[in-house]
XYZ file of C-alpha atoms in Angstrom:
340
model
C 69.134 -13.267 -31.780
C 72.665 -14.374 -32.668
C 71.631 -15.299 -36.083
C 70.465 -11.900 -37.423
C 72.027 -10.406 -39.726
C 70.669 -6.751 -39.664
C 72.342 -3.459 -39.611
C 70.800 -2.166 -36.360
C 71.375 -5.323 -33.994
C 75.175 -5.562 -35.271
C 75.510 -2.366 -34.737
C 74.240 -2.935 -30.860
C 76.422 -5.807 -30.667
C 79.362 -3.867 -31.051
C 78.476 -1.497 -28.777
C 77.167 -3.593 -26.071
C 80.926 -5.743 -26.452
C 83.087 -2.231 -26.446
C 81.023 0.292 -24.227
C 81.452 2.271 -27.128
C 79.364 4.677 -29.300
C 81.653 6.549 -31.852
C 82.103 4.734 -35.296
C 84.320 7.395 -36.955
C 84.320 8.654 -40.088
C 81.212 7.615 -42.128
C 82.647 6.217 -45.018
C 83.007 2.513 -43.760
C 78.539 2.608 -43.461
C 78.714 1.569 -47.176
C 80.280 -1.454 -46.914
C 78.883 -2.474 -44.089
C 75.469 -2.274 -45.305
C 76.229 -3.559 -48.542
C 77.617 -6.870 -46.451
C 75.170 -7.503 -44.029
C 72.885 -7.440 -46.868
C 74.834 -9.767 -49.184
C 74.813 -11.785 -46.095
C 71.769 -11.714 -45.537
C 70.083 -12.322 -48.854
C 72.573 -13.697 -51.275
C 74.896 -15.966 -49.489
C 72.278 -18.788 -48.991
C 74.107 -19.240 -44.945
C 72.965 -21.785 -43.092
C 72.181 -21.416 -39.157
C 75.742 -21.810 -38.341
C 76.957 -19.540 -41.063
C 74.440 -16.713 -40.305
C 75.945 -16.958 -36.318
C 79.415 -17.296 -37.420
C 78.802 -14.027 -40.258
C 77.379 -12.296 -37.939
C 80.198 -12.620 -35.416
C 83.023 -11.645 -38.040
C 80.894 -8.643 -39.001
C 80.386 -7.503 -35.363
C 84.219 -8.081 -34.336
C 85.607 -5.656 -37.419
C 82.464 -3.260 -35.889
C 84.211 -3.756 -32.258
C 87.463 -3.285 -33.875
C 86.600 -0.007 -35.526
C 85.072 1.330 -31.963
C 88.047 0.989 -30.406
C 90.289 2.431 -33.334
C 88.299 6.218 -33.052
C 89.106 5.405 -29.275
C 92.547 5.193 -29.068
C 93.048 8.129 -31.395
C 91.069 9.907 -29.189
C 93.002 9.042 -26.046
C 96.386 8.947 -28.172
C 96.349 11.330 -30.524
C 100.090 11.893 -29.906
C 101.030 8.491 -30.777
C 99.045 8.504 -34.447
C 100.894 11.274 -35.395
C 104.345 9.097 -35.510
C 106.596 8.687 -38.716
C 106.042 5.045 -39.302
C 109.542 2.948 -39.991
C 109.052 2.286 -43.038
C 107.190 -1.085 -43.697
C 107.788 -3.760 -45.854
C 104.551 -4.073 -48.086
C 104.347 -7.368 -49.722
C 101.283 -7.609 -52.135
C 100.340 -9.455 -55.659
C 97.279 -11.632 -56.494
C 96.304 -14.500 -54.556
C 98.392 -17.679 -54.876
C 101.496 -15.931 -56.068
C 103.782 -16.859 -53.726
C 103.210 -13.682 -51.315
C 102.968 -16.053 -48.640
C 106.106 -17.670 -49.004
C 107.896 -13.791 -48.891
C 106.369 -12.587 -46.585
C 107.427 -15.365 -44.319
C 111.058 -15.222 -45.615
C 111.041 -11.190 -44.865
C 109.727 -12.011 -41.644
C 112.339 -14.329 -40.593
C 115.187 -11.204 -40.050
C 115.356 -10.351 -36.405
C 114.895 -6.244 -37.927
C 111.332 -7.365 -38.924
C 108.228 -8.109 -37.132
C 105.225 -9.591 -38.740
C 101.910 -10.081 -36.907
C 100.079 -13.041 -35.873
C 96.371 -13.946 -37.298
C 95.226 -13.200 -33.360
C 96.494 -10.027 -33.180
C 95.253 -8.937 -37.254
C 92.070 -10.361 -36.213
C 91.741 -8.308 -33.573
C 93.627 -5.668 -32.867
C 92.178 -4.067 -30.262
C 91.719 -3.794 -26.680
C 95.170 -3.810 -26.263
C 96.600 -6.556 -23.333
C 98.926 -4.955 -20.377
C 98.306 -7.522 -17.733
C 100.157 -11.200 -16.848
C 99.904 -14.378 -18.739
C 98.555 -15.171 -22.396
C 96.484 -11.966 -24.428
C 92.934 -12.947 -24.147
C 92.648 -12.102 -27.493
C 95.266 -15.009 -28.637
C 93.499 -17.237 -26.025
C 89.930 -16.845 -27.845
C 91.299 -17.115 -31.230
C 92.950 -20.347 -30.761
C 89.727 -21.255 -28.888
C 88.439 -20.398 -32.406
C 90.729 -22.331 -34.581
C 89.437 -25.642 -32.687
C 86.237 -24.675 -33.033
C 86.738 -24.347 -36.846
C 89.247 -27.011 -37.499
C 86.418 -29.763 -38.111
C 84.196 -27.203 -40.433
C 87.184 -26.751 -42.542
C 88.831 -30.549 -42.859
C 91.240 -29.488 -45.692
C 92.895 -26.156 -45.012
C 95.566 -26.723 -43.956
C 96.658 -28.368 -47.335
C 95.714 -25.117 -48.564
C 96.583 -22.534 -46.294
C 97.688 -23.583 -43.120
C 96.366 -21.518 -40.030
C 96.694 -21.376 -36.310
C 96.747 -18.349 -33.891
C 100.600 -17.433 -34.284
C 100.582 -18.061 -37.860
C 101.763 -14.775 -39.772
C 98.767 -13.075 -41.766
C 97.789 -10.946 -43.999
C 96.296 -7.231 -43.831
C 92.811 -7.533 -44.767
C 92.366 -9.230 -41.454
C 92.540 -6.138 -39.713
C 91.407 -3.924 -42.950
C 87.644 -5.714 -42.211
C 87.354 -2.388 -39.177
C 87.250 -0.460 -42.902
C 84.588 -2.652 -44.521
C 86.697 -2.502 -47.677
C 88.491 -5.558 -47.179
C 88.545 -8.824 -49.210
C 88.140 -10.543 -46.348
C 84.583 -10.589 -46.056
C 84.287 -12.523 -49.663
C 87.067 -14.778 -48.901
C 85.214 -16.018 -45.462
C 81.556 -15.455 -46.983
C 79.850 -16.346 -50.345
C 78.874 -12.612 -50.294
C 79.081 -12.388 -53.941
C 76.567 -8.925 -53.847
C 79.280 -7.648 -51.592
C 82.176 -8.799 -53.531
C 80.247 -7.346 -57.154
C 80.266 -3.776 -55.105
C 83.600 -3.673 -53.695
C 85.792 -4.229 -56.933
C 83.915 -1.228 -58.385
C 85.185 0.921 -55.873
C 88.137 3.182 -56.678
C 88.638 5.266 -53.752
C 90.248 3.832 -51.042
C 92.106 7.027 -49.781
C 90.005 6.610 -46.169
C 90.726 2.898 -45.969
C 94.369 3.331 -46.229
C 94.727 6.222 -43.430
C 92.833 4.276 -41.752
C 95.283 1.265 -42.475
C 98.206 4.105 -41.388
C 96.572 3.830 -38.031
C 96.209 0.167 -37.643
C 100.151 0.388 -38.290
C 100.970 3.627 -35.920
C 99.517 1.242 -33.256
C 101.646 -2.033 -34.521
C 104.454 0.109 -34.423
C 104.242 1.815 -31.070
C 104.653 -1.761 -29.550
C 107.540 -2.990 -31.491
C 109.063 0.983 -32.161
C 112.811 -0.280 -33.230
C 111.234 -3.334 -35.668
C 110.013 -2.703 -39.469
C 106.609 -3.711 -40.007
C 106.443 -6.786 -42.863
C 103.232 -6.687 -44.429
C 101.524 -8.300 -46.850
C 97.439 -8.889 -48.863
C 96.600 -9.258 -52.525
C 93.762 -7.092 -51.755
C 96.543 -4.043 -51.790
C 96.802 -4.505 -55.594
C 93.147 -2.466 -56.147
C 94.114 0.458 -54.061
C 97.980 1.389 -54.518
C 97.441 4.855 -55.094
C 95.488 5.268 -51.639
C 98.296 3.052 -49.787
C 101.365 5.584 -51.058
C 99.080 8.739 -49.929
C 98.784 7.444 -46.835
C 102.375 5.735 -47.020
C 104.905 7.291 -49.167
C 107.402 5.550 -47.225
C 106.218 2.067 -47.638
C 108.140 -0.298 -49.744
C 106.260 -1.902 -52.787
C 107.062 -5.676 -53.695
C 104.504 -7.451 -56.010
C 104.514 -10.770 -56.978
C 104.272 -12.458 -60.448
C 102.746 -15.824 -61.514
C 100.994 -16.964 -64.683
C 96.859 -16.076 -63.796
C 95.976 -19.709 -64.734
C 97.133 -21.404 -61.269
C 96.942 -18.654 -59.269
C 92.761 -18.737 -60.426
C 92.324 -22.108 -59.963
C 94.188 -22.123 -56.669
C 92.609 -19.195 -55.455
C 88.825 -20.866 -56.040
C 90.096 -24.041 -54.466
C 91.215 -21.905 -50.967
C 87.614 -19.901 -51.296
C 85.834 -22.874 -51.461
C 86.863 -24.494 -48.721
C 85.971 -21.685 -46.682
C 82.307 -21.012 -48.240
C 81.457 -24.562 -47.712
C 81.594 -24.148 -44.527
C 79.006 -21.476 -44.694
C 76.535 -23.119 -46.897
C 74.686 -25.746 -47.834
C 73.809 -24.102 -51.518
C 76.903 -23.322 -52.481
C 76.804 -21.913 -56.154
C 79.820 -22.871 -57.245
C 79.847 -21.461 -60.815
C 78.917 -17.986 -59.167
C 81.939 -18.173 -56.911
C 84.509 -18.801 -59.792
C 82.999 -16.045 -62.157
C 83.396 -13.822 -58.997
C 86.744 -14.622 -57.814
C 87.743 -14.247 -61.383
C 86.218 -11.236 -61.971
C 89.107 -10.408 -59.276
C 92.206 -10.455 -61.397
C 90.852 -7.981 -64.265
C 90.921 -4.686 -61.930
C 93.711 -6.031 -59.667
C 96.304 -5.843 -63.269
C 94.431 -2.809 -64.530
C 94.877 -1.070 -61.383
C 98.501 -1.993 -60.929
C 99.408 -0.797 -64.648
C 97.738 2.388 -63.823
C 99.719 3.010 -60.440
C 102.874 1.983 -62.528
C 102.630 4.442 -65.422
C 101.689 7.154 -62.593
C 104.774 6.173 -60.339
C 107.568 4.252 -62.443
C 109.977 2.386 -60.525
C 107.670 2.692 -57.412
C 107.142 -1.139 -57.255
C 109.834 -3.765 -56.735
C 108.469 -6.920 -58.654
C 109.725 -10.762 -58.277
C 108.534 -13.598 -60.182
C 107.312 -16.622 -58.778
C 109.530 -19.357 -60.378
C 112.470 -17.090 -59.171
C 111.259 -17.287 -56.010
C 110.633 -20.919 -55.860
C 113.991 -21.566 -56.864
C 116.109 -19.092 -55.673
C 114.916 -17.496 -52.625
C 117.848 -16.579 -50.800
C 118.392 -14.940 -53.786
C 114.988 -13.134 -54.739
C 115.299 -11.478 -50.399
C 119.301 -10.198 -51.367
C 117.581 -7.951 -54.367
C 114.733 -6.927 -52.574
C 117.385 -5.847 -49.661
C 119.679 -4.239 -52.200
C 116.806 -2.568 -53.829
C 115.927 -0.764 -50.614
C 118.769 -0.523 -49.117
C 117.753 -2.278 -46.008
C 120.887 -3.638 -43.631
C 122.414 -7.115 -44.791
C 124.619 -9.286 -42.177
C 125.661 -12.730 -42.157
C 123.293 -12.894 -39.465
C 120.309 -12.447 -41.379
C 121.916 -14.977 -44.299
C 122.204 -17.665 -42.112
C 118.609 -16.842 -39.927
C 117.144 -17.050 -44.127
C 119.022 -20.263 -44.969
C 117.330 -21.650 -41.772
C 114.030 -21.105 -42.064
C-alpha cells in the first residue's frame, strides 16, 4: 500500500528498491521508529501526505542501504583524510544561505546540489544526465503546485545548493524530517537527544564519498541543524572549519515558521498551527545552549559573523573568514565574489 506508514513495509520498500539487506549500525532504529510513528499518528497527513511521507522515509532507508554498501566494497576509500571542509551552520534564517552560496562561488570549493544531498547514492558512471538529478527535477514539478509560495521563501530546484540534513535523513537524526512533516512527536524526541557521535561519523562518510569525486575541491557545507551536535561533528571532524551565523531570534523565528509552514500545508489538511510555532520555537533554546557549551569546551573553535555584517558587507565578511583560516586568496576569487 503506498500510503502506509509502518515500520515493517518501509523497511521492505527499501529493500525491494536497493537489493539490499544490511542497515548498519543500529542506532538510526530510534529515529526511525519514533518518525514513522509521529507520521503516522500525530501529523494529521492527508492521502497525499501519507504517500509522499512515506516516500521521503523510504529514500533516507535506501540511502542508508547503500551507505553500509559502499563501505563494504570501499573500505579503502572511507579511510581518507578529508580536505578540510568548510562547515557553515547557525539557526535557521540567519543568513547561512546567503554564505554558503558566497563560499561556494570560489572555483577551490564545491558545494552539492539538492539532487545529489537528496540522494546520494547509487552512484552514476554511465552517459547523459544522473538519473538521480533526472527524478528529482521530475520531483520539483511535481511539487511546484503543492507549494505555490516557496520560492519567495526558499527558492529550490534540482541544482540549487543545499544543506546537510538532506543527506543526514540516512541517520534519522536530521531536522529534515520536521521541516518536510508536521511530525511534532518526532521533532519533541529529537531535540532531547544529546548524542550524536554516530550521526556525525556517519556524516564523515557521506563526505569521504563527496570527496572522492571532487578529491582536489574543499567541501562547503552548511545546516542549522549542526548547532545541536558540535561536539559529535569535531570528533568525527577535527579538521572542519566552524562558521556560525548571528541574527536577532525574533526574525529568524518568525521566518523560520513562515518557511515550515509552507511546507506542512502541503501535508495536511489539519494543520495545528499553534503546535508548529511552540515546536519550531522550542528549537532555538537547545540550539544556543548547545553552542555556549561547545564554546566554553573549545574557545576560539568557531568563527562567528553577524548577519547585518553580512548583508552589508559581504565581500568583506568571506576576506575574514579566508584570513581566519588561512585558506588561498587571489584576485581571481575577488572578482568570481564581486560577480555573483
Amino acid at each position: 500500500d503506498a500510503m502506509r506508514l509502518d515500520e515493517s513495509s518501509i523497511r521492505e520498500a527499501a529493500v525491494k528498491r536497493t537489493g539490499l539487506h544490511d542497515f548498519g549500525d543500529p542506532a538510526y532504529e530510534e529515529g526511525f521508529s519514533r518518525v514513522v510513528a509521529s507520521a503516522d499518528r500525530d501529523a494529521n497527513l492527508h492521502p497525499l501526505g501519507r504517500f509522499m511521507t512515506r516516500g521521503i522515509i523510504a529514500n533516507f532507508l535506501a540511502q542508508r542501504l547503500w551507505l553500509v554498501e559502499e563501505r563494504k566494497r570501499e573500505p579503502d576509500l572511507f579511510a581518507r583524510p578529508l580536505h578540510p571542509p568548510l562547515v557553515i551552520t547557525g539557526p535557521a534564517r540567519s543568513g547561512t544561505t546567503f554564505l554558503h552560496n558566497l563560499l561556494a562561488a570560489d572555483e577551490a570549493h564545491r558545494a552539492l546540489p539538492m539532487w545529489q544531498l537528496m540522494r546520494p547514492f547509487p552512484a552514476w558512471e554511465g552517459d547523459g544526465e544522473d538519473p538521480r538529478r533526472t527524478e528529482m527535477k521530475r520531483s520539483m514539478r511535481f511539487r511546484g503546485p503543492l507549494l505555490p509560495d516557496i520560492d519567495a521563501k526558499h527558492y529550490m530546484e534540482a541544482d540549487s545548493l543545499e544543506e546537510c540534513i538532506l543527506p543526514l535523513g540516512l541517520t534519522f537524526k536530521s531536522l529534515i524530517f520536521p521541516t518536510l512533516i508536521p511530525v511534532a512527536g518526532y521533532m519533541e524526541w529529537y531535540l532531547a537527544q544529546e548524542d550524536h557521535r554516530q550521526k556525525y561519523r556517519e556524516y564523515r562518510w557521506l563526505l569521504n564519498v563527496f570527496q572522492a569525486e571532487q578529491p582536489a575541491l574543499r567541501l562547503t557545507l552548511k545546516a542549522p541543524d549542526h548547532l545541536l551536535g558540535l561536539e559529535g561533528l569535531v570528533a568525527a571532524m577535527p579538521e572542519a572549519m566552524i562558521v556560525q551565523t548571528h541574527r536577532d531570534p525574533v526574525p529568524c523565528v518568525s521566518s523560520a515558521c513562515s518557511l515550515i509552514y509552507t511546507y506542512h500545508q502541503a501535508m495536511t489538511t489539519e494543520l495545528d498551527g499553534r503546535r508548529m510555532s511552540v515546536v519550531a520555537l522550542r528549537l532555538y533554546e537547545p540550539c544556543f545552549r548547545r553552542t555556549r557549551a561547545f564554546r566554553d569546551a573549545h574557545p576560539g573553535r568557531v568563527y562567528d559573523v553577524a548577519f547585518e555584517e553580512l548583508v552589508t558587507d559581504p565581500l568583506g565578511v568571506v576576506l575574514g573568514i579566508y584570513d581566519h583560516f588561512n585558506l588561498p586568496w587571489s584576485p581571481v576569487t575577488e572578482a568570481t565574489l564581486r560577480a555573483s
